[in-house]
Amino acid sequence: MSPSALRLNDAAFGYGGRVVVDGLTFDVPTGQVMAVVGPNGSGKSTFVKGLLGLADQLGGDAAVFGDPPRTREVRRRIGYVPQRHTLSASVRATVREIVETGRLAHRPWYRPAGADDRAAVDAALAQVGLGDRVDAEVSDLSGGQQRRVLIARALAGRPDLLIMDEPTAGVDTASQTVLAEVLHRLADEGTTMLIVTHELVALRGIVDRIVEIAQGGLAFDGTPVEWAEQERGRILATASHDGHCGPGDPERSTYAIGPWDGITPPPAVSRRVGGRRA
Ligand SMILES: Nc1ncnc2c1ncn2[C@@H]1O[C@H](COP(=O)(O)OP(=O)(O)OP(=O)(O)O)[C@@H](O)[C@H]1O
């Protein structure tokens, strides 16, 4: 069995002593791709920021590769692509200069970038399909390309765990497709990923597992097939209430994973954790 990249036991995270999300208990094995979904403001970003030491751990246990968050070792092993982040038009920097900042945690501040740093940057840019834009000004790139630059910056640190907060949000459909291809490739290469998203459709075939955070707690933990089955149940419940929706109408799904065709639900109904529902 693969060792755990992430192990949480009744973990709580928040800010300034105020708990935003709690009761998080699950393991993420290395190589797994996990999507974190949930309504706006439910605490998804707070959870991932807690793993990075950017939000406070306010209870329970959390370990990233066996170490508590906030340690230098953990920061070195995680690559992070923050939410709604593109690069300002006023930033005068090349793609290489931005991606190279992903190497800063890997050498003393006084040492200039060396051959290993340059090789890591080149490899990261190749991974996101921007190998031919190394010397471009980032301000000349599209929003989707800038997002790929930020993923490359995270990859340049050769992370053992890649955390992305809504990587496909706010970019055009063509860029979403390219981003999905990039994430597909990373998944095929065995990269452990934790992806906060509202757009499961864009990640279809990439994620192995879906965790839902709602009302500040864990509401669902299961496979995409189990998720689809749960969504089918939600749709049917809605349909019987308002009478406007045909059974199985994916448009009524809060976080549609796509049309149900091709998804065979398992015999067992989906798991619900802790009895919480959005
Ligand atoms: N730096 C902060 N300091 C204090 N409270 C914060 C901070 N960041 C977020 N919050 C609060 O934590 C709660 C959860 O926010 P969070 O960003 O984790 O939700 P989310 O599920 O990621 O939402 P969205 O889907 O809109 O990104 C909100 O009430 C928010 O106001």
Coordinates of C-alpha atoms and ligand atoms in Angstrom, one line a residue:
M1 CA 0.0 0.0 0.0
S2 CA 1.3 3.5 -0.8
P3 CA 2.4 5.6 2.1
S4 CA 0.2 8.6 3.0
A5 CA 0.9 12.0 1.5
L6 CA -1.6 13.5 3.8
R7 CA -3.2 12.1 7.0
L8 CA -5.8 14.1 8.9
N9 CA -7.5 13.0 12.1
D10 CA -10.3 15.3 13.3
A11 CA -8.3 18.3 12.1
A12 CA -9.6 21.8 12.4
F13 CA -8.3 24.9 10.6
G14 CA -9.2 28.6 10.8
Y15 CA -7.9 32.1 11.5
G16 CA -7.1 34.0 14.7
G17 CA -8.6 31.3 16.9
R18 CA -11.9 31.1 14.9
V19 CA -12.5 27.6 13.5
V20 CA -13.6 27.7 9.9
V21 CA -13.5 24.0 9.1
D22 CA -13.3 21.0 11.4
G23 CA -13.8 17.3 11.8
L24 CA -11.5 16.5 8.8
T25 CA -10.5 12.9 9.0
F26 CA -9.0 11.2 5.9
D27 CA -5.8 9.8 4.4
V28 CA -4.5 10.7 0.9
P29 CA -2.1 8.0 -0.4
T30 CA 0.8 9.1 -2.6
G31 CA -0.2 9.1 -6.3
Q32 CA -3.8 9.9 -5.6
V33 CA -5.6 12.8 -7.3
M34 CA -8.2 14.3 -5.0
A35 CA -10.7 17.0 -5.8
V36 CA -12.0 19.1 -3.0
V37 CA -15.5 20.5 -3.8
G38 CA -18.1 22.4 -1.8
P39 CA -20.2 25.6 -1.7
N40 CA -18.6 29.1 -1.6
G41 CA -17.2 30.0 1.8
S42 CA -17.4 26.4 3.1
G43 CA -13.7 26.3 4.1
K44 CA -12.0 24.6 1.1
S45 CA -9.2 27.2 0.7
T46 CA -8.9 27.4 4.5
F47 CA -8.3 23.6 4.6
V48 CA -5.5 23.7 1.9
K49 CA -4.0 26.9 3.5
G50 CA -3.9 25.0 6.8
L51 CA -1.7 22.4 5.1
L52 CA 0.6 25.1 3.9
G53 CA 0.8 26.9 7.3
L54 CA -1.1 29.9 5.8
A55 CA -4.1 29.2 8.1
D56 CA -3.9 28.0 11.7
Q57 CA -4.4 24.4 12.7
L58 CA -6.9 24.7 15.6
G59 CA -7.4 21.1 16.6
G60 CA -6.9 17.4 15.8
D61 CA -3.9 16.0 14.0
A62 CA -2.5 16.8 10.5
A63 CA 0.6 15.3 8.9
V64 CA 2.0 15.9 5.4
F65 CA 4.4 13.1 4.6
G66 CA 4.5 12.4 8.3
D67 CA 5.4 16.0 9.4
P68 CA 3.2 18.7 10.8
P69 CA 2.2 21.6 8.6
R70 CA 4.2 24.8 8.9
T71 CA 7.5 22.9 9.0
R72 CA 10.2 23.9 6.5
E73 CA 10.3 20.3 5.2
V74 CA 6.6 20.3 4.4
R75 CA 6.8 23.6 2.6
R76 CA 9.6 22.3 0.5
R77 CA 7.6 19.2 -0.4
I78 CA 4.4 21.0 -1.4
G79 CA 3.9 22.9 -4.7
Y80 CA 1.0 25.4 -4.4
V81 CA -1.0 27.2 -7.0
P82 CA -3.1 29.8 -5.3
Q83 CA -6.7 30.8 -6.1
R84 CA -7.7 33.4 -8.7
H85 CA -4.1 34.2 -9.3
T86 CA -2.8 35.6 -12.6
L87 CA 0.2 37.8 -13.0
S88 CA -0.3 41.5 -13.1
A89 CA 0.2 43.3 -16.4
S90 CA 2.6 45.6 -14.6
V91 CA 5.0 42.7 -13.8
R92 CA 7.9 43.0 -16.1
A93 CA 9.4 39.5 -15.9
T94 CA 10.0 36.6 -18.3
V95 CA 8.4 33.2 -17.9
R96 CA 11.7 31.8 -16.8
E97 CA 12.2 34.5 -14.1
I98 CA 8.7 33.7 -12.6
V99 CA 9.1 29.9 -12.8
E100 CA 12.6 30.2 -11.2
T101 CA 11.1 31.7 -8.0
G102 CA 9.7 28.2 -7.5
R103 CA 13.3 27.1 -6.8
L104 CA 13.9 29.6 -3.9
A105 CA 13.1 27.1 -1.2
H106 CA 15.7 24.8 -2.5
R107 CA 18.8 26.9 -2.2
P108 CA 20.2 29.4 0.3
W109 CA 19.0 33.0 -0.6
Y110 CA 22.5 34.1 -1.3
R111 CA 23.3 31.4 -4.0
P112 CA 22.3 32.3 -7.6
A113 CA 20.4 29.8 -9.6
G114 CA 22.5 26.9 -10.8
A115 CA 22.4 24.2 -13.5
D116 CA 20.0 22.1 -11.4
D117 CA 17.6 25.0 -10.9
R118 CA 17.7 25.7 -14.7
A119 CA 17.0 22.1 -15.5
A120 CA 14.1 22.0 -13.0
V121 CA 12.6 25.1 -14.6
D122 CA 13.0 23.7 -18.2
A123 CA 11.4 20.4 -17.1
A124 CA 8.5 22.2 -15.4
L125 CA 7.8 24.4 -18.5
A126 CA 7.9 21.4 -20.7
Q127 CA 5.4 19.6 -18.4
V128 CA 2.9 22.5 -18.9
G129 CA 3.6 22.8 -22.6
L130 CA 5.3 26.2 -22.4
G131 CA 8.8 25.1 -23.3
D132 CA 8.8 27.4 -26.3
R133 CA 7.8 30.5 -24.2
V134 CA 10.7 30.6 -21.8
D135 CA 11.8 34.0 -22.7
A136 CA 8.3 35.6 -23.3
E137 CA 7.2 38.4 -21.1
V138 CA 4.5 37.0 -18.8
S139 CA 2.3 40.1 -19.4
D140 CA 2.1 39.0 -23.1
L141 CA 0.5 35.6 -22.2
S142 CA -3.2 34.8 -22.0
G143 CA -4.8 34.2 -18.6
G144 CA -4.8 30.4 -19.2
Q145 CA -1.1 30.5 -20.2
Q146 CA -0.3 32.6 -17.1
R147 CA -2.1 29.9 -15.0
R148 CA 0.2 27.3 -16.6
V149 CA 3.2 29.4 -15.7
L150 CA 2.1 29.4 -12.1
I151 CA 1.6 25.6 -12.2
A152 CA 5.2 25.4 -13.7
R153 CA 6.4 27.6 -10.8
A154 CA 4.9 25.1 -8.4
L155 CA 6.3 22.1 -10.3
A156 CA 9.8 23.7 -10.5
G157 CA 10.3 22.8 -6.8
R158 CA 9.8 19.1 -7.8
P159 CA 7.0 18.8 -5.2
D160 CA 5.8 15.5 -3.8
L161 CA 2.3 17.0 -3.4
L162 CA 0.8 19.6 -5.8
I163 CA -2.0 21.7 -4.3
M164 CA -4.0 23.8 -6.7
D165 CA -6.8 26.1 -5.7
E166 CA -9.3 26.4 -8.6
P167 CA -6.7 25.9 -11.4
T168 CA -9.3 26.0 -14.2
A169 CA -11.5 28.9 -12.9
G170 CA -11.8 32.0 -14.9
V171 CA -10.0 30.9 -18.0
D172 CA -11.5 30.4 -21.5
T173 CA -12.6 27.0 -22.7
A174 CA -9.6 26.4 -24.9
S175 CA -7.3 27.1 -22.0
Q176 CA -9.3 24.9 -19.7
T177 CA -8.9 22.0 -22.2
V178 CA -5.1 22.6 -22.2
L179 CA -5.0 22.8 -18.4
A180 CA -7.0 19.6 -18.2
E181 CA -4.4 17.9 -20.5
V182 CA -1.6 19.2 -18.3
L183 CA -3.3 17.8 -15.2
H184 CA -4.0 14.5 -17.0
R185 CA -0.3 14.1 -17.8
L186 CA 0.7 15.0 -14.2
A187 CA -1.7 12.4 -12.9
D188 CA -0.3 9.8 -15.4
E189 CA 3.1 10.6 -14.1
G190 CA 2.0 9.7 -10.6
T191 CA 1.9 13.2 -9.1
T192 CA -0.1 13.4 -5.9
M193 CA -2.6 16.2 -6.4
L194 CA -5.2 18.0 -4.3
I195 CA -7.3 20.2 -6.5
V196 CA -9.9 22.6 -5.1
T197 CA -12.5 23.1 -7.8
H198 CA -16.1 24.0 -8.7
E199 CA -15.5 22.5 -12.2
L200 CA -15.5 18.7 -11.9
V201 CA -16.4 18.4 -15.6
A202 CA -13.0 19.9 -16.6
L203 CA -11.3 17.3 -14.4
R204 CA -13.3 14.3 -15.6
G205 CA -11.0 11.2 -15.9
I206 CA -8.3 12.9 -13.8
V207 CA -9.6 12.7 -10.2
D208 CA -9.6 9.4 -8.3
R209 CA -11.4 10.7 -5.3
I210 CA -13.8 13.6 -4.4
V211 CA -14.1 15.1 -0.9
E212 CA -16.8 17.6 -0.3
I213 CA -16.5 20.3 2.4
A214 CA -19.9 21.9 3.4
Q215 CA -20.9 23.9 6.4
G216 CA -17.4 23.8 7.8
G217 CA -17.1 20.0 7.8
L218 CA -16.6 16.9 5.7
A219 CA -19.8 16.1 3.8
F220 CA -18.7 13.4 1.3
D221 CA -15.7 11.3 0.7
G222 CA -15.8 8.8 -2.2
T223 CA -15.0 8.0 -5.8
P224 CA -16.3 10.0 -8.8
V225 CA -18.7 7.2 -9.5
E226 CA -20.1 7.4 -6.0
W227 CA -20.3 11.1 -6.3
A228 CA -22.2 10.8 -9.5
E229 CA -24.6 8.5 -7.8
Q230 CA -25.1 11.0 -5.0
E231 CA -25.7 13.8 -7.5
R232 CA -28.3 11.7 -9.2
G233 CA -30.1 11.3 -5.9
R234 CA -29.9 15.1 -5.3
I235 CA -31.3 15.7 -8.8
L236 CA -34.2 13.3 -8.3
A237 CA -35.0 14.9 -4.9
T238 CA -35.1 18.3 -6.5
A239 CA -37.2 17.1 -9.4
S240 CA -39.8 15.6 -7.1
H241 CA -40.0 18.9 -5.2
D242 CA -40.4 21.4 -8.0
G243 CA -41.5 19.2 -10.9
H244 CA -39.4 21.2 -13.4
C245 CA -36.6 18.8 -13.8
G246 CA -36.4 15.5 -15.5
P247 CA -34.7 12.7 -13.6
G248 CA -31.0 12.5 -14.3
D249 CA -30.8 16.1 -15.7
P250 CA -27.1 16.9 -15.1
E251 CA -27.9 20.7 -15.4
R252 CA -29.5 20.5 -11.9
S253 CA -26.4 19.1 -10.3
T254 CA -24.6 21.6 -8.1
Y255 CA -21.2 20.3 -9.2
A256 CA -22.0 18.3 -12.3
I257 CA -19.5 15.7 -13.2
G258 CA -21.0 15.5 -16.6
P259 CA -23.8 13.5 -18.3
W260 CA -24.5 10.3 -16.5
D261 CA -24.0 8.1 -19.6
G262 CA -20.9 6.0 -19.2
I263 CA -21.0 6.2 -15.5
T264 CA -22.3 3.0 -14.0
P265 CA -23.2 3.6 -10.4
P266 CA -21.9 1.0 -7.9
P267 CA -24.4 -1.2 -6.2
A268 CA -24.0 0.6 -2.9
V269 CA -25.2 4.1 -2.4
S270 CA -22.6 6.8 -1.8
R271 CA -21.1 7.3 1.6
R272 CA -22.0 10.3 3.7
V273 CA -19.7 11.4 6.4
G274 CA -20.7 12.8 9.7
G275 CA -24.3 13.3 8.6
R276 CA -23.6 16.8 7.3
R277 CA -25.2 18.0 4.1
A278 CA -25.0 21.3 2.3
Ligands
LIG1 N1 -7.5 35.3 5.9 C1 -8.7 35.1 6.5 N2 -8.9 35.6 7.8 C2 -10.1 35.4 8.4 N3 -11.2 34.7 7.8 C3 -11.0 34.2 6.5 C4 -9.7 34.4 5.8 N4 -9.8 33.8 4.6 C5 -11.1 33.3 4.6 N5 -11.8 33.5 5.7 C6 -13.1 33.1 6.0 O1 -13.2 31.7 6.1 C7 -14.5 31.2 5.5 C8 -14.2 30.2 4.5 O2 -13.5 30.8 3.4 P1 -12.7 29.9 2.3 O3 -12.0 30.8 1.4 O4 -11.9 28.8 3.0 O5 -13.9 29.2 1.6 P2 -14.0 28.4 0.2 O6 -14.8 27.2 0.4 O7 -12.6 28.2 -0.3 O8 -14.8 29.4 -0.7 P3 -14.8 29.7 -2.3 O9 -15.3 28.5 -3.0 O10 -15.6 30.9 -2.4 O11 -13.3 30.0 -2.6 C9 -15.2 32.5 5.0 O12 -16.1 32.9 6.0 C10 -14.1 33.5 4.9 O13 -14.6 34.8 5.1

